[in-house]
Coordinates of C-alpha atoms and ligand atoms in Angstrom, one line a residue:
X29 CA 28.8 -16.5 9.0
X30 CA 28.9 -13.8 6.5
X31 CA 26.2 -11.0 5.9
X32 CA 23.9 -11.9 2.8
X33 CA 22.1 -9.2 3.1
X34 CA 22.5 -6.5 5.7
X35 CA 19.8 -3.3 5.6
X36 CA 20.9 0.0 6.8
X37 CA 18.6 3.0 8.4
X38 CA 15.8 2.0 5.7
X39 CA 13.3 4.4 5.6
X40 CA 10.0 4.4 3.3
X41 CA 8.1 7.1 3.1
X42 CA 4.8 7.1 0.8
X43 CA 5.1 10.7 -0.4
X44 CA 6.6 12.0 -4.0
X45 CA 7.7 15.0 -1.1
X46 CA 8.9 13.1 1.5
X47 CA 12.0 15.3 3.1
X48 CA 9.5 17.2 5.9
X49 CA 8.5 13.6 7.3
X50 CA 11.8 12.5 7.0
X51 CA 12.8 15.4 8.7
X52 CA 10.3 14.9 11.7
X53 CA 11.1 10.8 12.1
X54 CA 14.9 12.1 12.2
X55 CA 13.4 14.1 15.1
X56 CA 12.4 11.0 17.0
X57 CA 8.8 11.5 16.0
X58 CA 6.8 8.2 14.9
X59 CA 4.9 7.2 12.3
X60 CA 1.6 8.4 14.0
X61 CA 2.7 11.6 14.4
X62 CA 4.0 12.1 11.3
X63 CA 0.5 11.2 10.0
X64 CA -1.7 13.3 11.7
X65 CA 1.2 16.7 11.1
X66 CA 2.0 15.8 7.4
X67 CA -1.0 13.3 6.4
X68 CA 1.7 11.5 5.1
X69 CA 2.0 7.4 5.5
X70 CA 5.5 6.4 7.0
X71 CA 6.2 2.7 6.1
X72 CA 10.0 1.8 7.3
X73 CA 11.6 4.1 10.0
X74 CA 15.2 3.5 10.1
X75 CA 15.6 -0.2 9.6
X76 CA 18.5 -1.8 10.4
X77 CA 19.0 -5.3 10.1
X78 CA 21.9 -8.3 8.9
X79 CA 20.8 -11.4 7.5
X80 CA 23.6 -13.9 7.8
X81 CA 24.0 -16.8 4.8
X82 CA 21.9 -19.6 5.7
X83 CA 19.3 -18.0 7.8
X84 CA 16.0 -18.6 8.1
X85 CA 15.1 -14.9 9.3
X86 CA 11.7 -14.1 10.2
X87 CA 9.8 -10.9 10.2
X88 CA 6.7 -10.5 11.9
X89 CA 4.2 -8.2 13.2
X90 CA 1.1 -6.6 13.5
X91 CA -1.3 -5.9 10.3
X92 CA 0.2 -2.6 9.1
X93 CA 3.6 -3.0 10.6
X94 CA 5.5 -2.4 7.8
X95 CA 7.0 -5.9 7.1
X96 CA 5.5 -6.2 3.5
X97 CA 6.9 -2.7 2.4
X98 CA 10.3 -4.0 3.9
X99 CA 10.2 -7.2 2.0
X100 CA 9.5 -5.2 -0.9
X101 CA 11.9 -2.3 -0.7
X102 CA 14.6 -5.6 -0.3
X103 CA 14.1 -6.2 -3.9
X104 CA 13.1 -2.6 -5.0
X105 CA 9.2 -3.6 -5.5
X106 CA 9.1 -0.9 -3.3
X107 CA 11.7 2.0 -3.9
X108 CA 13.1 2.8 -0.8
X109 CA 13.5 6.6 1.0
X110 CA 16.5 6.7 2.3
X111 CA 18.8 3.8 2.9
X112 CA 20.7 0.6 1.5
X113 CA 20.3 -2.5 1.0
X114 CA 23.4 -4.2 0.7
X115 CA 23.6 -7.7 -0.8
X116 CA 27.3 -9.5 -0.1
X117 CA 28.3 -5.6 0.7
X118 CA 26.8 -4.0 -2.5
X119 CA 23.8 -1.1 -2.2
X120 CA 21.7 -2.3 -4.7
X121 CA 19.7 0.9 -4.3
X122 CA 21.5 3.2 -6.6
X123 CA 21.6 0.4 -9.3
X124 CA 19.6 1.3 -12.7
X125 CA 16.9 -0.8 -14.4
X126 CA 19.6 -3.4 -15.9
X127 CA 21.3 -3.7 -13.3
X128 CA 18.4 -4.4 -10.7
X129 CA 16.3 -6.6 -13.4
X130 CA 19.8 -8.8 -13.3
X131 CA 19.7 -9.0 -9.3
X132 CA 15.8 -10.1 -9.6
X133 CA 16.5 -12.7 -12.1
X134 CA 19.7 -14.0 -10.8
X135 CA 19.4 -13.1 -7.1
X136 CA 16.5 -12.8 -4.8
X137 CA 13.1 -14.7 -5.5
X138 CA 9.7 -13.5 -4.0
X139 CA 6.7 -15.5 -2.9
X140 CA 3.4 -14.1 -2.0
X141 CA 0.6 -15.1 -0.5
X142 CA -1.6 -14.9 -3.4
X143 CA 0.9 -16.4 -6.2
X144 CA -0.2 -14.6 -9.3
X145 CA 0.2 -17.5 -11.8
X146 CA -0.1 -17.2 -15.3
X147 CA -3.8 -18.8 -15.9
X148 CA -3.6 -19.7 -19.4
X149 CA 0.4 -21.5 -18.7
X150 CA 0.4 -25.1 -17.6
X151 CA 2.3 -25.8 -14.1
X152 CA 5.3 -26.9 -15.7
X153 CA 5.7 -23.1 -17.9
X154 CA 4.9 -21.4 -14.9
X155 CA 7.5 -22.8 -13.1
X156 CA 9.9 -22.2 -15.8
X157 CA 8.9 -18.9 -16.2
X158 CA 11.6 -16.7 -14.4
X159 CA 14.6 -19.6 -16.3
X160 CA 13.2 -18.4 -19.5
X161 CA 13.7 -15.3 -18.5
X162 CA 17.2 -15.7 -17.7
X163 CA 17.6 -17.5 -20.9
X164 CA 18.0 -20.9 -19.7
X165 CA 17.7 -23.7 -22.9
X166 CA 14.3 -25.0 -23.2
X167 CA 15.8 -28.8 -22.6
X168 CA 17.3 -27.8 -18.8
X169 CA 14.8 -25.4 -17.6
X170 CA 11.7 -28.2 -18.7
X171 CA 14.7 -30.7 -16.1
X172 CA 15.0 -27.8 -14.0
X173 CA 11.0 -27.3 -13.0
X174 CA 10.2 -31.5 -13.3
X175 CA 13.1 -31.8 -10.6
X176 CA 11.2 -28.6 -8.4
X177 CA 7.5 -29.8 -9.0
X178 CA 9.0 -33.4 -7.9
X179 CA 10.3 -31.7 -4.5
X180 CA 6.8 -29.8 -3.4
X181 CA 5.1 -32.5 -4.3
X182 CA 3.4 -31.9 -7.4
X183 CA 5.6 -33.6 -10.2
X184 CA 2.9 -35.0 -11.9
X185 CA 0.9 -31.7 -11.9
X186 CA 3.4 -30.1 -14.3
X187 CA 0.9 -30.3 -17.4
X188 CA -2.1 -29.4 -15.8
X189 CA -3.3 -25.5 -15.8
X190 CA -3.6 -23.5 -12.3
X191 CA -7.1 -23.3 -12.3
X192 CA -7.3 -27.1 -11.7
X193 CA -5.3 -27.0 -8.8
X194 CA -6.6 -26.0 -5.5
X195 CA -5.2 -23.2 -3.8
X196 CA -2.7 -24.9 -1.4
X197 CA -1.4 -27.0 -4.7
X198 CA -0.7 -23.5 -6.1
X199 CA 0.4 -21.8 -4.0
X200 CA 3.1 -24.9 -3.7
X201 CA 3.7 -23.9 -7.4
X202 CA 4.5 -20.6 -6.6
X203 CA 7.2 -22.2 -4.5
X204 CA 8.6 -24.0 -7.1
X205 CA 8.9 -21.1 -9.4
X206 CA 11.4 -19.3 -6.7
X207 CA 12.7 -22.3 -6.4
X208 CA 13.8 -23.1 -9.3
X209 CA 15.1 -20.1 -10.2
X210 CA 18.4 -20.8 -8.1
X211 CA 17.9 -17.2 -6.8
X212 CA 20.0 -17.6 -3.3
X213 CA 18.0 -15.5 -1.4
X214 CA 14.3 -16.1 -0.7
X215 CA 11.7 -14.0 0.2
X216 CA 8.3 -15.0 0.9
X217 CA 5.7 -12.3 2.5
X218 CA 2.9 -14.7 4.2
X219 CA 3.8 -17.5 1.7
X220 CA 1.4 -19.9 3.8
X221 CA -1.2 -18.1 5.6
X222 CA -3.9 -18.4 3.0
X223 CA -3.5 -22.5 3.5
X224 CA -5.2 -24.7 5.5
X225 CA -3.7 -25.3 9.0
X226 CA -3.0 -29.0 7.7
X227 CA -1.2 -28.0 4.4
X228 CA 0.4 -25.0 5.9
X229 CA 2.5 -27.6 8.5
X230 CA 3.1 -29.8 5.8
X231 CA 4.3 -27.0 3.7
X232 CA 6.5 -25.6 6.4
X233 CA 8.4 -29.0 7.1
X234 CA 8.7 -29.4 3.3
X235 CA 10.9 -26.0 3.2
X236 CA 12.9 -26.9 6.5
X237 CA 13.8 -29.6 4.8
X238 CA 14.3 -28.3 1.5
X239 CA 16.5 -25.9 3.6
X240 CA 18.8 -28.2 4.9
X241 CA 20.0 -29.0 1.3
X242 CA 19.7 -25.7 -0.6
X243 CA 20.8 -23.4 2.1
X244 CA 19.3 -20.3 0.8
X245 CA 19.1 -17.3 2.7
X246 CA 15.2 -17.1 3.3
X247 CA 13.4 -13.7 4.5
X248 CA 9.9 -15.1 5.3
X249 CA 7.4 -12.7 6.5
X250 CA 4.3 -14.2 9.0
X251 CA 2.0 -12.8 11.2
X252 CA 2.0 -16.3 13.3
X253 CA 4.4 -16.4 16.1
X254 CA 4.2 -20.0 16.1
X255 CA 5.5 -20.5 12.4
X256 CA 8.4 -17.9 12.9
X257 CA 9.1 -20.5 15.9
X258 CA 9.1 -23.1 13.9
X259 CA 11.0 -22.0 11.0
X260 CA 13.1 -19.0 12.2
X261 CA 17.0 -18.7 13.4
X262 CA 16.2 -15.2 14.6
X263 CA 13.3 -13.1 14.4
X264 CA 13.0 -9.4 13.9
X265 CA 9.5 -7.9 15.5
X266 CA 8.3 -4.9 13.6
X267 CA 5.7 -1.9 15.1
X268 CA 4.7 1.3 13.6
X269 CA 7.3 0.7 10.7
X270 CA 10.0 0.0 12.9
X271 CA 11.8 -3.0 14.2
X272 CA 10.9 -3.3 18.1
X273 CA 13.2 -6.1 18.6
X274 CA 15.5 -8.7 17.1
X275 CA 16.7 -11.6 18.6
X276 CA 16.7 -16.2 18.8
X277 CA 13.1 -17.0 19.4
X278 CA 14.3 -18.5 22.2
X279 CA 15.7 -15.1 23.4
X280 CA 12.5 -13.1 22.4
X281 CA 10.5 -15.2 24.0
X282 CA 12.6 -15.3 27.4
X283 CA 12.9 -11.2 27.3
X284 CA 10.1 -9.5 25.1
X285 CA 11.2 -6.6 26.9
X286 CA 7.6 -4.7 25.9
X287 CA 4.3 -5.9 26.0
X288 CA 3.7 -5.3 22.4
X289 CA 5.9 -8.2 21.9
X290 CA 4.9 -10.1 24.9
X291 CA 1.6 -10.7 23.3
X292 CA 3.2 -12.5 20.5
X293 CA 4.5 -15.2 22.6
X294 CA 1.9 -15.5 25.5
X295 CA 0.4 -18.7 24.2
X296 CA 3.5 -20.3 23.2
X297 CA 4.3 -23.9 24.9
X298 CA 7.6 -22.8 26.5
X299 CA 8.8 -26.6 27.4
X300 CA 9.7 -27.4 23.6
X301 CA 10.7 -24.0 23.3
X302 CA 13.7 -23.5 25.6
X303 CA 16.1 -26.2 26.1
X304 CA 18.2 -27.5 29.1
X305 CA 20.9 -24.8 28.5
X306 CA 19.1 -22.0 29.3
X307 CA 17.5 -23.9 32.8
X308 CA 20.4 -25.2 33.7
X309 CA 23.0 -24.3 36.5
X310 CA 26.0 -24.4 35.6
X311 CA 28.5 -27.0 37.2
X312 CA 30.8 -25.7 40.0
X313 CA 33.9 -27.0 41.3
X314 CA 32.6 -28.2 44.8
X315 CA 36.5 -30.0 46.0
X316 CA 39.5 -31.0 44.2
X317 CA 40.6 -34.9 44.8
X318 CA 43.0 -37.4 43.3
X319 CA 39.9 -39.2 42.3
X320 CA 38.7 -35.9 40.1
X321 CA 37.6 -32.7 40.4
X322 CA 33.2 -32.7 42.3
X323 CA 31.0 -30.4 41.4
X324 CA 27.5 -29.6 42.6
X325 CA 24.5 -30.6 41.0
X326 CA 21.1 -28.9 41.3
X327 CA 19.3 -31.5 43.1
X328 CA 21.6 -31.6 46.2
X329 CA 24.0 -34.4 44.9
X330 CA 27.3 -34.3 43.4
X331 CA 29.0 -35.3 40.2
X332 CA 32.4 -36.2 40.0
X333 CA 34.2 -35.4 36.9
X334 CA 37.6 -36.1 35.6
X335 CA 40.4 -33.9 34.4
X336 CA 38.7 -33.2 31.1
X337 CA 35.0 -32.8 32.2
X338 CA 33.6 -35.6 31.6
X339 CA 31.2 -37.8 34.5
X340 CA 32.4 -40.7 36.0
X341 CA 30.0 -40.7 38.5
X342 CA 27.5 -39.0 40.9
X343 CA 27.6 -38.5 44.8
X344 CA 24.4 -39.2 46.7
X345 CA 23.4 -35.9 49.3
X346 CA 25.0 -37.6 52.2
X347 CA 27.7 -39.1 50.6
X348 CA 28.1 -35.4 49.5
X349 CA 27.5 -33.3 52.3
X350 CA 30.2 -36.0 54.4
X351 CA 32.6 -35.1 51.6
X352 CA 32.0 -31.2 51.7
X353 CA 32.9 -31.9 55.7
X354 CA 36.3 -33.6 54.6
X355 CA 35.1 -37.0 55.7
X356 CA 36.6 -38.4 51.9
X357 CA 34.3 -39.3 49.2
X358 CA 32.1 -42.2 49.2
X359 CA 31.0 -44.3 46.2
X360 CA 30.2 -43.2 43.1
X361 CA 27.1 -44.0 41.7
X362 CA 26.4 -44.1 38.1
X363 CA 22.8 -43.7 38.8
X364 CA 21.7 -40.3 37.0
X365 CA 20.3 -38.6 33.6
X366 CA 22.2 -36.9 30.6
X367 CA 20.9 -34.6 28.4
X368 CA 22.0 -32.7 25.9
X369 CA 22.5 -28.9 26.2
X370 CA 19.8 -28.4 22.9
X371 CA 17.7 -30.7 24.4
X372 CA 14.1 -29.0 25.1
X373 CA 13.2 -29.2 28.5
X374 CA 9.9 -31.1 27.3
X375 CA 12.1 -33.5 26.6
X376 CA 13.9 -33.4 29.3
X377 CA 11.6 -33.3 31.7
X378 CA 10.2 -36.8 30.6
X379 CA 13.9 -37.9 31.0
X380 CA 13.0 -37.2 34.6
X381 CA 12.9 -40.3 36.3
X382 CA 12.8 -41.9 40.2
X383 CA 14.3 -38.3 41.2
X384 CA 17.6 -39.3 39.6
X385 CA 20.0 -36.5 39.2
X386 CA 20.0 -34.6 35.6
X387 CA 23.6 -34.0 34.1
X388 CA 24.0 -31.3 30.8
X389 CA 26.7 -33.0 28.7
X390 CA 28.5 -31.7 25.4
X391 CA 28.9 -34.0 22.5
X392 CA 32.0 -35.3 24.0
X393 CA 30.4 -36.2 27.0
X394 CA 31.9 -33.0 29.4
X395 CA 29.5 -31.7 32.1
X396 CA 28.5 -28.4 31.5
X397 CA 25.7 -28.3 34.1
X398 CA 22.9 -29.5 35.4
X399 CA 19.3 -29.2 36.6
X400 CA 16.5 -30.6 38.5
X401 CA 12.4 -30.1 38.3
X402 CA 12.4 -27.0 39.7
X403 CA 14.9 -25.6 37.1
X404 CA 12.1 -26.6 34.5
X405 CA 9.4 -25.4 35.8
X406 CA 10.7 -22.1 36.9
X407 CA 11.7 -21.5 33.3
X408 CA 8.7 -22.6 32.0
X409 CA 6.6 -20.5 33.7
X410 CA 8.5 -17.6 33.5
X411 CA 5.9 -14.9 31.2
X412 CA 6.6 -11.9 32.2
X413 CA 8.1 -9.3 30.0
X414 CA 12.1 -8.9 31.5
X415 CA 14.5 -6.4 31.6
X416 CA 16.6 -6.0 28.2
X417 CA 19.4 -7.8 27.5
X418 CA 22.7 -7.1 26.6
X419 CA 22.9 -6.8 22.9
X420 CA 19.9 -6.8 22.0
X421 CA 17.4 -4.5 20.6
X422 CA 14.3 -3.2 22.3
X423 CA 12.1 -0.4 22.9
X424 CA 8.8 0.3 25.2
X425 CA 5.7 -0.2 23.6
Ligands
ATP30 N1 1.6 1.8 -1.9 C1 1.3 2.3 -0.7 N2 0.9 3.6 -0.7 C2 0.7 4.2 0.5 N3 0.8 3.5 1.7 C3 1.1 2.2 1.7 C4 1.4 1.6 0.5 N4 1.8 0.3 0.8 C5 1.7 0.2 2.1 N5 1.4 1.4 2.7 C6 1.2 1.6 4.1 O1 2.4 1.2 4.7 C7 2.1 0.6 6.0 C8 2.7 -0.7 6.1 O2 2.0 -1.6 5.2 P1 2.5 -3.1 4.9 O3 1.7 -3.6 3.7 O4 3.9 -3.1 4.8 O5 2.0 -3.8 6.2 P2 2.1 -5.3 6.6 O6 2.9 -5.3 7.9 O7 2.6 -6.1 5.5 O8 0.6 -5.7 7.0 P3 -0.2 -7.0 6.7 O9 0.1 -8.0 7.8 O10 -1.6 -6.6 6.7 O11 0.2 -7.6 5.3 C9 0.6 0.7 6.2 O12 0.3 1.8 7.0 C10 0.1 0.9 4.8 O13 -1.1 1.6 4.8
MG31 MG1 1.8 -7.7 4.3

């Protein structure tokens, strides 16, 4: 995948003198620190972060954290310290009004929790706001916003005014406006927190699905763990101004690796979180036959598998242990599970039947593991805050 947008060592500082507390956080001092020596308010400390094309990346947080000033230096809401923001490999920090009001327009679309739409516009203008902007002929933005008010739901809405929409309905109209702006890149700062739990799920399957057709690259900023689970490909965690760690939500939640990030995911349900790869063990060659190659499986049996990896049968305990003890191999039994290796182990725990042996195939049917009970319920109980892992960012809260 390529970088859409990749952020490097962005700093804000809210000073019109901000070189001593630069100065200080290049000194390894924080934003608390720099607050009580300088009075000054630090909001990004050396930011780094890539957002591939396609991503649904999620930043989250603490109130205070930083993550709407970094959503807002993206697009130069906020002008940024020190630092670049480079979209397909262009700093778009040194670019002059023009230049920037062309990215807005053309580029990067915001969405905020409190939409301001234009009271006195109908639906159907405010979504065709930022197109008339760009200049777009009256006939194919008015085909343009019908077509987005259709998608969030509200296509016969469009000649209506805001205030006779409730709030969830407009803030669905602020939607459409980025939406239908054909800006590839997407940045909504707590686009659905103000909504009702009900709405807010409804909204949040609307853009996954919107997603799988328009494959923006979307920034969306939350304070909920549980939505950036739901919607995120990775997650960045910010503290203090700074991102605290990056990683799959799968990976975050597996190895916080501090406590302030621990406490994000404590309540999360871990069974439709993780999935049978990461609980699985991975198959390993037991004997070579003529029949095939047997491998062991987590529950005490065997699976045999052909020269290509895929099943062709499984190998009862005693039928297993006489073959570990050269007495040949017994009959194969085609009595066991698959599962997929994305599978979550909610699922595949209620795949879990009669004790029968649980094989991880690949779409082409090749064993890459398996796993038994235990497997799941050691990883679903696992809580604790782990050591880091390789690659990965962390730091000590
Ligand atoms: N215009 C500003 N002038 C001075 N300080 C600011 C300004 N905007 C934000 N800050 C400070 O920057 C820090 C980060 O604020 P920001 O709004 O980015 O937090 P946030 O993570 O979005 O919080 P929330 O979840 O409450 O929206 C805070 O300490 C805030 O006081
Ligand atoms: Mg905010």
């Amino acid at each position: 995948m390529t970088e859409r947008l990749e952020i490097k060592d962005l700093y804000k500082v809210f000073s019109s003198t901000p070189a001593p507390a630069l100065e200080m956080l290049a000194r390894g001092c924080g934003k608390s620190e720099v607050f009580e020596k300088l009075g000054v308010v630090v909001g990004l400390n050396n930011v780094s972060l890539s957002v591939p094309q396609g991503a649904v990346y999620m930043i989250m947080g603490l109130s205070g954290s930083g993550k709407s000033t970094f959503a807002r230096c993206i697009n130069r809401l906020n002008e940024p310290t020190a630092g670049q923001v480079l979209l397909d490999g262009r700093d778009i920090v040194p670019l002059g009004e023009a230049e920037l009001r062309e990215v807005r327009r053309t580029r990067i679309s915001m969405v905020f929790q409190h939409f301001a739409l234009l009271p006195n516009k109908r639906v159907i203008d405010n979504v065709e706001f930022g197109l008339k902007l760009r200049g777009v002929p009256a006939a194919e933005r008015r085909r343009r916003a019908e077509e987005v008010l259709t998608v969030v739901g509200l296509g016969r809405w469009g000649y209506h005014f805001p205030h006779e929409l409730s709030g969830g309905m407009r803030q669905r109209v602020g939607l459409a406006r980025a939406l239908a702006t054909d800006a590839d890149i997407l940045i909504m700062d707590e686009a659905f927190s103000a909504l009702d739990p009900l709405i807010r799920t409804e909204m949040q399957d609307e853009l996954l699905r919107l997603q799988r057709t328009l494959n923006k690259t979307i920034l969306f900023i939350t304070h909920d763990f549980q939505e950036a689970l739901k919607l995120g490909t990775r997650i960045a965690i910010m503290s203090e101004g700074e991102l605290v760690r990056e990683g799959t939500p799968q990976s975050i939640v597996l190895e916080p690796g501090s406590d302030y990030v621990a406490a994000f995911t404590r309540e999360i349900d871990r069974s439709r979180l993780f999935d049978a790869r990461l609980a699985m063990r991975p198959a390993e060659t037991i004997l070579q036959s003529e029949q095939g190659t047997l491998v062991s499986e987590a529950g005490g049996c065997g699976f045999m598998v052909d020269g290509s990896g895929k099943v062709l049968g499984v190998l009862n305990a005693s039928d297993l242990g006489r073959a570990r003890a050269g007495g040949g191999i017994g009959p194969l039994s085609s009595d066991y599970v698959s599962v997929r290796p994305g599978a979550k182990l909610i699922e595949v725990a209620r795949s879990y039947r009669d004790g029968r042996p649980i094989a991880v195939v690949d779409d082409d049917g090749r064993l890459i593991g398996s796993l038994g009970v235990d497997d799941i319920l050691a990883r679903i109980a696992s809580t604790a805050p782990r050591a880091q892992a390789a690659g990965e960012r962390h730091v000590q809260g």
